[in-house]
CSV table of N, CA and C in Angstrom, one decimal:
chain,number,residue,atom,x,y,z
A,1,MET,N,-1.2,-7.4,9.1
A,1,MET,CA,-1.6,-8.0,7.9
A,1,MET,C,-0.4,-8.2,6.5
A,2,GLU,N,0.1,-9.0,6.3
A,2,GLU,CA,0.5,-9.3,4.9
A,2,GLU,C,1.1,-8.6,3.7
A,3,PRO,N,2.2,-8.2,3.3
A,3,PRO,CA,2.2,-7.4,2.0
A,3,PRO,C,1.2,-7.8,0.8
A,4,LEU,N,1.1,-7.2,-0.2
A,4,LEU,CA,0.5,-7.8,-1.6
A,4,LEU,C,2.2,-8.7,-1.9
A,5,PHE,N,3.0,-7.8,-2.1
A,5,PHE,CA,4.1,-7.7,-2.9
A,5,PHE,C,5.5,-7.5,-2.2
A,6,THR,N,6.7,-7.2,-2.4
A,6,THR,CA,8.2,-6.6,-1.3
A,6,THR,C,9.2,-6.7,-2.6
A,7,THR,N,9.5,-5.9,-2.0
A,7,THR,CA,11.2,-5.6,-3.2
A,7,THR,C,11.9,-4.9,-2.2
A,8,GLU,N,13.2,-4.5,-2.5
A,8,GLU,CA,14.4,-3.7,-2.6
A,8,GLU,C,15.2,-3.5,-3.5
A,9,THR,N,15.8,-2.6,-3.0
A,9,THR,CA,16.8,-1.7,-4.3
A,9,THR,C,18.2,-1.2,-3.5
A,10,SER,N,19.3,-1.4,-4.0
A,10,SER,CA,20.2,-0.8,-3.0
A,10,SER,C,20.5,0.5,-4.1
A,11,ASN,N,20.7,1.7,-2.9
A,11,ASN,CA,21.1,2.5,-3.5
A,11,ASN,C,21.9,3.0,-3.8
A,12,THR,N,23.2,2.6,-5.3
A,12,THR,CA,24.3,3.0,-5.5
A,12,THR,C,24.1,4.3,-6.3
A,13,LEU,N,25.7,4.7,-6.3
A,13,LEU,CA,25.9,5.9,-7.0
A,13,LEU,C,24.9,5.9,-8.5
A,14,ASP,N,25.4,4.4,-9.5
A,14,ASP,CA,24.8,4.4,-10.5
A,14,ASP,C,23.3,4.2,-10.8
A,15,GLU,N,22.9,4.0,-9.8
A,15,GLU,CA,20.8,3.8,-9.8
A,15,GLU,C,20.9,5.4,-9.6
A,16,TYR,N,21.5,5.8,-8.5
A,16,TYR,CA,20.8,7.2,-8.3
A,16,TYR,C,21.9,8.3,-10.3
A,17,LYS,N,22.6,7.8,-10.8
A,17,LYS,CA,22.4,8.7,-11.9
A,17,LYS,C,21.6,8.7,-12.9
A,18,LYS,N,20.8,7.3,-13.2
A,18,LYS,CA,19.6,6.8,-13.7
A,18,LYS,C,19.0,7.7,-13.1
A,19,TYR,N,18.1,7.5,-12.1
A,19,TYR,CA,17.1,8.7,-11.5
A,19,TYR,C,17.0,9.9,-11.7
A,20,HIS,N,18.0,10.5,-11.6
A,20,HIS,CA,18.4,12.5,-12.0
A,20,HIS,C,17.9,12.0,-13.2
A,21,GLU,N,18.6,11.2,-14.6
A,21,GLU,CA,18.1,11.7,-15.4
A,21,GLU,C,16.8,11.2,-15.8
A,22,ALA,N,16.3,10.5,-15.0
A,22,ALA,CA,14.6,10.5,-15.6
A,22,ALA,C,13.5,11.2,-15.0
A,23,VAL,N,14.6,11.8,-14.2
A,23,VAL,CA,13.5,12.9,-13.3
A,23,VAL,C,13.9,14.3,-14.5
A,24,MET,N,15.2,14.3,-14.8
A,24,MET,CA,15.3,15.8,-14.9
A,24,MET,C,14.8,15.4,-16.6
A,25,LYS,N,14.8,14.6,-17.4
A,25,LYS,CA,14.2,14.4,-18.8
A,25,LYS,C,12.3,14.3,-18.6
A,26,ARG,N,12.0,14.1,-17.1
A,26,ARG,CA,10.4,14.7,-17.0
A,26,ARG,C,9.9,15.9,-16.8
A,27,ILE,N,10.9,16.8,-16.3
A,27,ILE,CA,10.4,18.0,-15.9
A,27,ILE,C,11.7,18.7,-16.8
A,28,LYS,N,12.7,18.8,-17.2
A,28,LYS,CA,13.2,19.3,-19.0
A,28,LYS,C,13.4,18.6,-19.6
A,29,PRO,N,12.2,18.3,-21.0
A,29,PRO,CA,12.5,17.1,-21.9
A,29,PRO,C,13.4,17.8,-22.9
A,30,HIS,N,13.2,19.0,-23.1
A,30,HIS,CA,14.4,19.8,-24.0
A,30,HIS,C,15.8,20.0,-23.2
A,31,TYR,N,15.7,19.9,-22.2
A,31,TYR,CA,17.3,20.0,-21.9
A,31,TYR,C,18.6,19.8,-22.6
A,32,LYS,N,18.7,18.1,-22.9
A,32,LYS,CA,19.8,17.6,-23.4
A,32,LYS,C,20.3,18.3,-25.0
A,33,ARG,N,19.0,18.0,-25.3
A,33,ARG,CA,18.4,18.9,-26.7
A,33,ARG,C,18.5,20.1,-27.1
A,34,ASN,N,18.5,20.7,-26.6
A,34,ASN,CA,18.9,22.5,-26.7
A,34,ASN,C,20.7,22.6,-25.9
A,35,ASN,N,21.4,21.8,-24.9
A,35,ASN,CA,23.0,21.6,-24.6
A,35,ASN,C,23.5,21.0,-26.5
A,36,VAL,N,23.1,20.4,-26.9
A,36,VAL,CA,23.5,19.1,-27.9
A,36,VAL,C,23.5,20.7,-29.3
A,37,ILE,N,22.6,20.9,-29.1
A,37,ILE,CA,22.0,22.0,-30.3
A,37,ILE,C,23.5,23.7,-30.3
A,38,SER,N,23.7,24.0,-28.8
A,38,SER,CA,24.5,25.2,-28.5
A,38,SER,C,25.8,24.3,-29.1
A,39,VAL,N,25.9,23.2,-28.7
A,39,VAL,CA,27.7,23.1,-29.1
A,39,VAL,C,27.8,22.8,-30.5
A,40,LEU,N,26.8,22.2,-30.8
A,40,LEU,CA,26.8,22.2,-32.1
A,40,LEU,C,26.6,23.7,-33.1
A,41,LEU,N,25.9,24.5,-32.5
A,41,LEU,CA,26.4,26.3,-33.1
A,41,LEU,C,27.5,26.4,-32.8
A,42,MET,N,28.3,26.4,-31.6
A,42,MET,CA,29.7,26.6,-31.8
A,42,MET,C,30.5,26.2,-32.3
A,43,LEU,N,30.3,25.1,-32.6
A,43,LEU,CA,31.6,23.8,-33.5
A,43,LEU,C,31.1,24.4,-34.9
A,44,LEU,N,30.0,25.1,-35.9
A,44,LEU,CA,29.5,26.0,-37.0
A,44,LEU,C,29.8,26.7,-37.0
A,45,CYS,N,30.3,27.9,-35.7
A,45,CYS,CA,30.9,28.8,-35.9
A,45,CYS,C,32.0,28.9,-36.3
A,46,THR,N,33.0,27.9,-35.2
A,46,THR,CA,34.5,27.3,-35.4
A,46,THR,C,35.2,26.6,-36.8
A,47,LEU,N,34.0,26.2,-37.5
A,47,LEU,CA,34.3,25.9,-38.7
A,47,LEU,C,33.9,27.3,-39.8
A,48,ILE,N,33.4,28.6,-39.6
A,48,ILE,CA,33.0,29.1,-40.8
A,48,ILE,C,34.1,30.2,-40.3
A,49,PHE,N,34.7,30.2,-39.2
A,49,PHE,CA,36.0,30.5,-38.8
A,49,PHE,C,37.5,29.9,-39.8
A,50,LEU,N,37.1,28.9,-39.6
A,50,LEU,CA,38.2,27.9,-40.4
A,50,LEU,C,37.8,28.4,-42.1
A,51,VAL,N,37.0,28.2,-42.1
A,51,VAL,CA,36.6,28.4,-43.9
A,51,VAL,C,37.2,30.1,-44.6
A,52,VAL,N,36.9,31.1,-43.6
A,52,VAL,CA,37.5,32.4,-44.2
A,52,VAL,C,39.2,32.8,-43.2
A,53,GLY,N,39.5,31.7,-43.1
A,53,GLY,CA,40.7,31.5,-43.2
A,53,GLY,C,40.9,32.5,-41.4
A,54,LYS,N,40.3,32.6,-40.3
A,54,LYS,CA,40.4,33.2,-39.0
A,54,LYS,C,41.3,32.0,-38.5
A,55,TYR,N,42.1,31.7,-38.7
A,55,TYR,CA,42.1,30.2,-37.5
A,55,TYR,C,42.9,30.5,-36.1
A,56,LYS,N,43.0,32.1,-35.9
A,56,LYS,CA,43.0,32.0,-34.3
A,56,LYS,C,41.6,31.9,-33.5
A,57,TYR,N,41.2,32.4,-34.3
A,57,TYR,CA,39.2,32.6,-34.1
A,57,TYR,C,38.7,30.8,-34.1
A,58,ALA,N,39.0,30.0,-34.8
A,58,ALA,CA,38.7,29.1,-34.9
A,58,ALA,C,39.4,28.2,-34.0
A,59,ILE,N,40.2,28.4,-33.5
A,59,ILE,CA,40.8,27.2,-32.4
A,59,ILE,C,41.0,28.0,-30.6
A,60,ILE,N,40.2,29.2,-31.1
A,60,ILE,CA,39.9,29.7,-30.0
A,60,ILE,C,38.7,29.2,-29.4
A,61,TRP,N,37.7,29.2,-30.5
A,61,TRP,CA,36.2,28.2,-30.6
A,61,TRP,C,35.8,27.3,-30.4
A,62,LEU,N,37.1,26.6,-30.8
A,62,LEU,CA,37.1,25.2,-30.8
A,62,LEU,C,37.5,24.7,-29.2
A,63,ILE,N,38.9,25.5,-28.7
A,63,ILE,CA,38.8,25.3,-27.3
A,63,ILE,C,37.7,25.8,-26.1
A,64,SER,N,37.0,26.4,-26.4
A,64,SER,CA,35.8,27.0,-25.5
A,64,SER,C,34.8,25.8,-25.7
A,65,VAL,N,34.6,25.2,-27.1
A,65,VAL,CA,33.6,24.0,-27.3
A,65,VAL,C,34.1,23.2,-26.5
A,66,VAL,N,35.6,22.3,-26.5
A,66,VAL,CA,36.1,21.5,-25.1
A,66,VAL,C,35.7,22.0,-23.9
A,67,GLY,N,36.0,23.1,-23.6
A,67,GLY,CA,35.7,23.9,-22.0
A,67,GLY,C,34.7,23.4,-21.6
A,68,VAL,N,33.9,24.3,-22.5
A,68,VAL,CA,32.6,24.5,-22.2
A,68,VAL,C,31.5,22.9,-22.1
A,69,THR,N,32.0,21.8,-22.6
A,69,THR,CA,31.6,20.4,-22.8
A,69,THR,C,31.8,20.2,-21.5
A,70,VAL,N,33.1,20.2,-21.4
A,70,VAL,CA,33.9,19.1,-20.3
A,70,VAL,C,33.3,19.9,-19.1
A,71,THR,N,33.1,21.3,-18.9
A,71,THR,CA,33.0,21.7,-17.4
A,71,THR,C,31.6,21.3,-16.6
A,72,THR,N,31.0,21.8,-18.2
A,72,THR,CA,29.1,21.3,-17.7
A,72,THR,C,28.9,20.1,-17.6
A,73,THR,N,30.2,19.0,-17.9
A,73,THR,CA,29.6,17.8,-17.6
A,73,THR,C,30.2,17.6,-16.3
A,74,LYS,N,31.2,18.3,-15.8
A,74,LYS,CA,32.1,17.7,-14.9
A,74,LYS,C,31.2,18.0,-14.1
A,75,ASN,N,30.4,19.0,-13.6
A,75,ASN,CA,29.7,20.1,-12.8
A,75,ASN,C,28.4,18.9,-12.5
A,76,VAL,N,27.8,19.0,-13.5
A,76,VAL,CA,26.7,17.8,-13.6
A,76,VAL,C,26.7,16.8,-12.9
A,77,ASN,N,28.1,16.0,-13.1
A,77,ASN,CA,28.4,14.7,-12.4
A,77,ASN,C,28.6,15.2,-11.2
A,78,LYS,N,29.3,16.0,-10.2
A,78,LYS,CA,29.7,16.4,-9.2
A,78,LYS,C,28.4,16.6,-8.7
A,79,GLU,N,27.6,17.4,-9.0
A,79,GLU,CA,26.4,17.9,-8.2
A,79,GLU,C,25.7,16.5,-7.8
A,80,ILE,N,25.5,16.0,-8.6
A,80,ILE,CA,24.9,14.4,-9.1
A,80,ILE,C,25.6,13.9,-7.5
A,81,LYS,N,26.8,13.4,-7.7
A,81,LYS,CA,27.5,12.8,-6.7
A,81,LYS,C,27.1,13.5,-5.1
A,82,LYS,N,27.1,14.6,-4.9
A,82,LYS,CA,26.8,15.7,-3.8
A,82,LYS,C,25.8,15.3,-3.1
A,83,SER,N,24.5,15.4,-4.3
A,83,SER,CA,23.8,15.1,-4.0
A,83,SER,C,23.0,13.6,-3.1
A,84,TRP,N,23.8,12.6,-4.0
A,84,TRP,CA,23.6,11.2,-3.6
A,84,TRP,C,24.1,10.9,-2.2
A,85,GLU,N,25.4,11.4,-2.2
A,85,GLU,CA,26.1,11.7,-0.7
A,85,GLU,C,25.4,12.8,0.5
A,86,SER,N,24.3,13.3,0.1
A,86,SER,CA,23.9,14.0,0.8
A,86,SER,C,22.4,13.1,1.5
A,87,TYR,N,22.1,12.1,0.1
A,87,TYR,CA,20.2,11.7,0.4
A,87,TYR,C,20.7,10.5,1.6
A,88,TYR,N,22.1,9.5,0.8
A,88,TYR,CA,22.3,8.5,1.6
A,88,TYR,C,23.2,8.6,2.2
A,89,ALA,N,23.0,8.7,3.5
A,89,ALA,CA,24.8,9.5,4.5
A,89,ALA,C,25.4,7.9,4.6
A,90,THR,N,24.7,6.8,4.3
A,90,THR,CA,25.7,5.4,4.1
A,90,THR,C,25.5,4.9,2.3
A,91,SER,N,26.9,5.4,1.6
A,91,SER,CA,26.6,4.5,0.7
A,91,SER,C,26.1,3.3,0.5
A,92,GLY,N,25.3,3.4,-0.6
A,92,GLY,CA,24.6,1.6,-1.2
A,92,GLY,C,23.5,1.1,-0.1
A,93,THR,N,23.0,2.1,0.8
A,93,THR,CA,22.2,1.8,1.3
A,93,THR,C,20.9,1.3,0.7
A,94,THR,N,20.5,-0.4,1.3
A,94,THR,CA,18.6,-1.1,0.5
A,94,THR,C,18.0,-0.2,1.4
A,95,VAL,N,16.7,0.1,0.3
A,95,VAL,CA,15.9,0.0,0.9
A,95,VAL,C,14.6,-1.0,0.9
A,96,LYS,N,13.6,-1.5,1.4
A,96,LYS,CA,13.4,-1.9,1.7
A,96,LYS,C,11.4,-1.6,1.4
A,97,PHE,N,10.9,-2.4,0.8
A,97,PHE,CA,9.7,-2.2,0.1
A,97,PHE,C,8.6,-3.0,0.4
A,98,ALA,N,7.3,-2.6,1.3
A,98,ALA,CA,6.3,-3.5,1.2
A,98,ALA,C,5.2,-2.9,0.4
A,99,PHE,N,4.1,-3.4,-0.2
A,99,PHE,CA,3.1,-3.2,-0.8
A,99,PHE,C,1.7,-3.4,-0.4
A,100,PHE,N,1.3,-2.6,0.3
A,100,PHE,CA,-0.3,-3.2,0.9
A,100,PHE,C,-1.4,-2.9,-0.2
A,101,GLU,N,-2.2,-3.1,0.1
A,101,GLU,CA,-3.5,-2.8,-1.3
A,101,GLU,C,-4.1,-1.4,-1.1
A,102,ASP,N,-3.6,-0.5,0.4
A,102,ASP,CA,-4.1,0.7,0.7
A,102,ASP,C,-2.5,1.7,0.6
A,103,ARG,N,-1.6,1.2,0.3
A,103,ARG,CA,-0.1,2.0,1.2
A,103,ARG,C,0.7,1.3,0.8
A,104,ILE,N,2.1,1.8,0.4
A,104,ILE,CA,3.6,1.3,0.4
A,104,ILE,C,4.6,1.9,1.5
A,105,GLU,N,4.7,1.0,2.4
A,105,GLU,CA,5.9,0.8,3.3
A,105,GLU,C,7.5,1.2,2.9
A,106,ILE,N,7.9,1.9,3.4
A,106,ILE,CA,9.8,1.7,2.8
A,106,ILE,C,10.6,2.2,4.5
A,107,LYS,N,11.2,1.0,4.2
A,107,LYS,CA,12.5,0.6,5.3
A,107,LYS,C,13.6,0.9,4.1
A,108,ASP,N,14.6,1.5,5.2
A,108,ASP,CA,15.9,1.8,4.9
A,108,ASP,C,16.6,1.5,7.0
A,109,SER,N,17.8,1.7,6.5
A,109,SER,CA,18.5,1.5,8.0
A,109,SER,C,18.8,3.0,8.8
A,110,ASN,N,18.0,4.2,8.3
A,110,ASN,CA,17.9,5.0,9.0
A,110,ASN,C,16.4,5.6,8.8
A,111,CYS,N,15.6,5.2,8.6
A,111,CYS,CA,14.1,6.0,8.9
A,111,CYS,C,13.1,4.9,8.1
A,112,SER,N,11.7,5.6,8.0
A,112,SER,CA,10.8,4.5,8.1
A,112,SER,C,9.7,5.2,7.0
A,113,ALA,N,8.8,4.9,6.1
A,113,ALA,CA,7.7,5.8,6.0
A,113,ALA,C,7.0,4.9,5.2
A,114,VAL,N,5.5,5.6,5.7
A,114,VAL,CA,4.3,5.2,4.9
A,114,VAL,C,3.3,6.0,4.2
A,115,PHE,N,3.6,5.5,2.8
A,115,PHE,CA,2.5,6.5,1.7
A,115,PHE,C,1.3,5.7,1.1
A,116,PRO,N,0.3,6.3,1.5
A,116,PRO,CA,-1.2,5.9,0.7
A,116,PRO,C,-0.7,5.9,-0.9
A,117,TYR,N,-1.4,5.4,-1.6
A,117,TYR,CA,-0.7,5.8,-3.0
A,117,TYR,C,-1.2,6.7,-3.6
A,118,GLU,N,-2.0,7.4,-3.2
A,118,GLU,CA,-2.6,8.5,-3.7
A,118,GLU,C,-1.9,9.9,-3.3
A,119,LYS,N,-1.1,9.4,-2.2
A,119,LYS,CA,-0.3,10.7,-1.9
A,119,LYS,C,0.9,10.5,-3.2
A,120,PHE,N,1.1,9.9,-3.6
A,120,PHE,CA,1.8,9.8,-5.1
A,120,PHE,C,2.1,11.1,-6.2
A,121,TYR,N,3.2,11.6,-6.6
A,121,TYR,CA,3.3,12.5,-7.0
A,121,TYR,C,3.4,12.1,-8.6
A,122,ASP,N,3.8,11.2,-9.0
A,122,ASP,CA,4.2,10.6,-10.4
A,122,ASP,C,5.0,9.1,-9.9
A,123,LEU,N,4.9,8.7,-11.4
A,123,LEU,CA,5.8,7.0,-11.4
A,123,LEU,C,6.1,7.4,-12.6
A,124,ILE,N,7.4,7.4,-12.5
A,124,ILE,CA,8.4,7.8,-14.0
A,124,ILE,C,8.9,6.3,-14.1
A,125,GLU,N,8.7,6.0,-15.5
A,125,GLU,CA,9.5,4.6,-15.8
A,125,GLU,C,10.4,4.2,-16.9
A,126,THR,N,11.8,3.6,-16.4
A,126,THR,CA,12.6,3.1,-17.8
A,126,THR,C,12.7,1.6,-18.1
A,127,GLU,N,13.1,1.5,-18.9
A,127,GLU,CA,13.3,0.1,-19.5
A,127,GLU,C,13.8,-0.5,-17.7
A,128,THR,N,14.5,-0.6,-17.2
A,128,THR,CA,15.6,-0.8,-16.2
A,128,THR,C,15.1,-0.4,-14.4
A,129,ASN,N,14.5,0.5,-14.2
A,129,ASN,CA,13.8,0.9,-13.1
A,129,ASN,C,12.7,1.9,-12.7
A,130,MET,N,12.0,1.5,-11.8
A,130,MET,CA,10.3,2.8,-11.9
A,130,MET,C,10.7,3.4,-10.8
A,131,TYR,N,10.0,5.0,-11.0
A,131,TYR,CA,10.6,6.0,-9.8
A,131,TYR,C,9.5,6.5,-9.0
A,132,LEU,N,8.9,6.0,-7.9
A,132,LEU,CA,7.9,6.7,-7.3
A,132,LEU,C,8.3,7.8,-6.8
A,133,MET,N,7.6,8.7,-7.1
A,133,MET,CA,7.7,10.1,-7.1
A,133,MET,C,6.9,10.8,-5.6
A,134,THR,N,7.5,11.2,-5.0
A,134,THR,CA,7.0,12.2,-3.8
A,134,THR,C,6.5,13.7,-3.7
A,135,ALA,N,7.3,14.4,-5.1
A,135,ALA,CA,7.4,15.3,-5.1
A,135,ALA,C,8.4,15.3,-7.1
A,136,GLU,N,8.1,16.4,-7.3
A,136,GLU,CA,8.4,16.3,-8.7
A,136,GLU,C,10.0,16.0,-8.9
A,137,ARG,N,11.1,16.6,-7.8
A,137,ARG,CA,12.3,16.2,-7.6
A,137,ARG,C,12.5,15.7,-6.9
A,138,MET,N,11.6,14.5,-6.2
A,138,MET,CA,12.0,13.4,-5.1
A,138,MET,C,11.2,12.2,-5.1
A,139,GLY,N,12.1,11.2,-5.2
A,139,GLY,CA,11.3,10.0,-4.9
A,139,GLY,C,12.2,8.9,-4.4
A,140,TYR,N,11.5,7.9,-4.5
A,140,TYR,CA,12.5,6.1,-4.9
A,140,TYR,C,12.5,5.5,-5.8
A,141,ILE,N,13.7,5.0,-5.6
A,141,ILE,CA,14.2,4.2,-6.9
A,141,ILE,C,13.5,3.0,-6.8
A,142,ILE,N,12.7,1.9,-8.0
A,142,ILE,CA,12.2,0.4,-7.8
A,142,ILE,C,13.3,-0.5,-8.3
A,143,MET,N,14.0,-1.1,-8.5
A,143,MET,CA,15.3,-1.7,-9.3
A,143,MET,C,13.6,-2.6,-10.2
A,144,LYS,N,13.5,-2.5,-11.3
A,144,LYS,CA,12.7,-4.0,-11.9
A,144,LYS,C,13.3,-5.5,-12.0
A,145,VAL,N,14.2,-5.4,-12.2
A,145,VAL,CA,15.4,-7.1,-12.0
A,145,VAL,C,14.8,-7.4,-10.4
A,146,ASN,N,14.6,-6.3,-9.3
A,146,ASN,CA,14.1,-7.1,-8.0
A,146,ASN,C,12.7,-7.4,-8.1
A,147,CYS,N,12.5,-7.4,-8.9
A,147,CYS,CA,10.6,-6.8,-8.9
A,147,CYS,C,9.5,-8.1,-10.2
A,148,SER,N,8.5,-7.9,-9.6
A,148,SER,CA,8.1,-9.5,-10.5
A,148,SER,C,7.1,-8.4,-11.5
A,149,ARG,N,7.0,-9.2,-12.1
A,149,ARG,CA,5.7,-8.8,-13.4
A,149,ARG,C,4.3,-8.2,-12.6
A,150,GLU,N,4.2,-9.1,-12.3
A,150,GLU,CA,2.7,-8.4,-11.2
A,150,GLU,C,2.8,-7.5,-10.4
A,151,LEU,N,4.1,-7.2,-10.0
A,151,LEU,CA,4.5,-6.1,-9.2
A,151,LEU,C,4.2,-4.5,-10.1
A,152,THR,N,5.2,-4.8,-10.9
A,152,THR,CA,5.3,-3.5,-12.1
A,152,THR,C,4.0,-3.4,-12.4
A,153,ASP,N,3.0,-4.6,-12.7
A,153,ASP,CA,1.9,-4.2,-13.5
A,153,ASP,C,0.8,-3.6,-12.2
A,154,TYR,N,1.3,-4.2,-11.4
A,154,TYR,CA,0.4,-3.6,-10.2
A,154,TYR,C,0.4,-2.4,-9.9
A,155,LEU,N,1.7,-1.6,-9.7
A,155,LEU,CA,2.3,-0.1,-9.4
A,155,LEU,C,1.5,0.5,-10.4
A,156,ARG,N,1.3,-0.3,-12.0
A,156,ARG,CA,0.6,0.8,-13.1
A,156,ARG,C,-1.1,0.7,-12.7
A,157,ALA,N,-1.3,0.3,-12.7
A,157,ALA,CA,-2.7,0.2,-11.8
A,157,ALA,C,-3.2,1.0,-11.3
A,158,LYS,N,-2.2,0.7,-9.8
A,158,LYS,CA,-2.8,1.2,-8.8
A,158,LYS,C,-2.8,2.8,-8.8
A,159,LEU,N,-1.3,3.2,-9.5
A,159,LEU,CA,-1.1,4.7,-9.8
A,159,LEU,C,-1.8,5.5,-10.1
A,160,GLY,N,-3.1,4.4,-11.1
A,160,GLY,CA,-3.7,5.4,-12.6
A,160,GLY,C,-3.4,6.0,-13.0
A,161,LYS,N,-2.2,5.8,-13.8
A,161,LYS,CA,-1.9,6.4,-15.1
A,161,LYS,C,-1.5,6.3,-16.5
A,162,ASP,N,-1.4,6.7,-17.9
A,162,ASP,CA,-0.6,6.2,-18.6
A,162,ASP,C,0.2,6.1,-18.7
A,163,TYR,N,1.3,5.0,-18.5
A,163,TYR,CA,2.7,5.5,-18.1
A,163,TYR,C,3.4,4.5,-19.2
A,164,LYS,N,4.5,5.3,-20.4
A,164,LYS,CA,5.4,5.1,-21.4
A,164,LYS,C,6.4,4.5,-21.1
A,165,VAL,N,6.3,3.1,-21.4
A,165,VAL,CA,8.0,3.4,-21.0
A,165,VAL,C,9.6,4.1,-21.8
A,166,SER,N,10.3,4.8,-21.0
A,166,SER,CA,10.7,5.2,-22.5
A,166,SER,C,12.3,4.7,-22.4
A,167,THR,N,12.6,4.9,-23.4
A,167,THR,CA,13.0,3.8,-24.6
A,167,THR,C,14.8,4.8,-24.5
A,168,ALA,N,14.6,6.0,-24.0
A,168,ALA,CA,16.1,7.1,-23.9
A,168,ALA,C,17.6,6.6,-23.3
A,169,PHE,N,17.3,5.5,-22.6
A,169,PHE,CA,18.1,5.0,-21.6
A,169,PHE,C,18.6,4.0,-22.0
């Protein structure tokens, strides 16, 4: 039986970062906002210390803001890279997708899998990619640039949910 559609995706670190961002936005929608608020509050404390003439405290708070921001960003990027390297033992693994009426067949150089559409947990869609989620934090990256419009429409219809394209990326 011939597939209705086929596509492939090269799983680069940049694509995995986009995937991580989309998943985190879905499961922790206020994560970034809360971090920005925390940094703004710390900057406000720094400003208050400057206004009341406590320059030594203002400098300490400012160094803390920079230190926390840099450390957090560095740690998140390190964890993303570590996760990507452990998941994709060979960098840049190409994943091939074949879409049939009742299932999706997924193959790469290491393994293959078959998923009936009803087994997918979710579909996350951004401007550039679709993520076929098999669990809350696990899924497959599909690059829209490699897909026909018919395929993206088919996935939306087949998975049977109202998906909204995220414009935050």
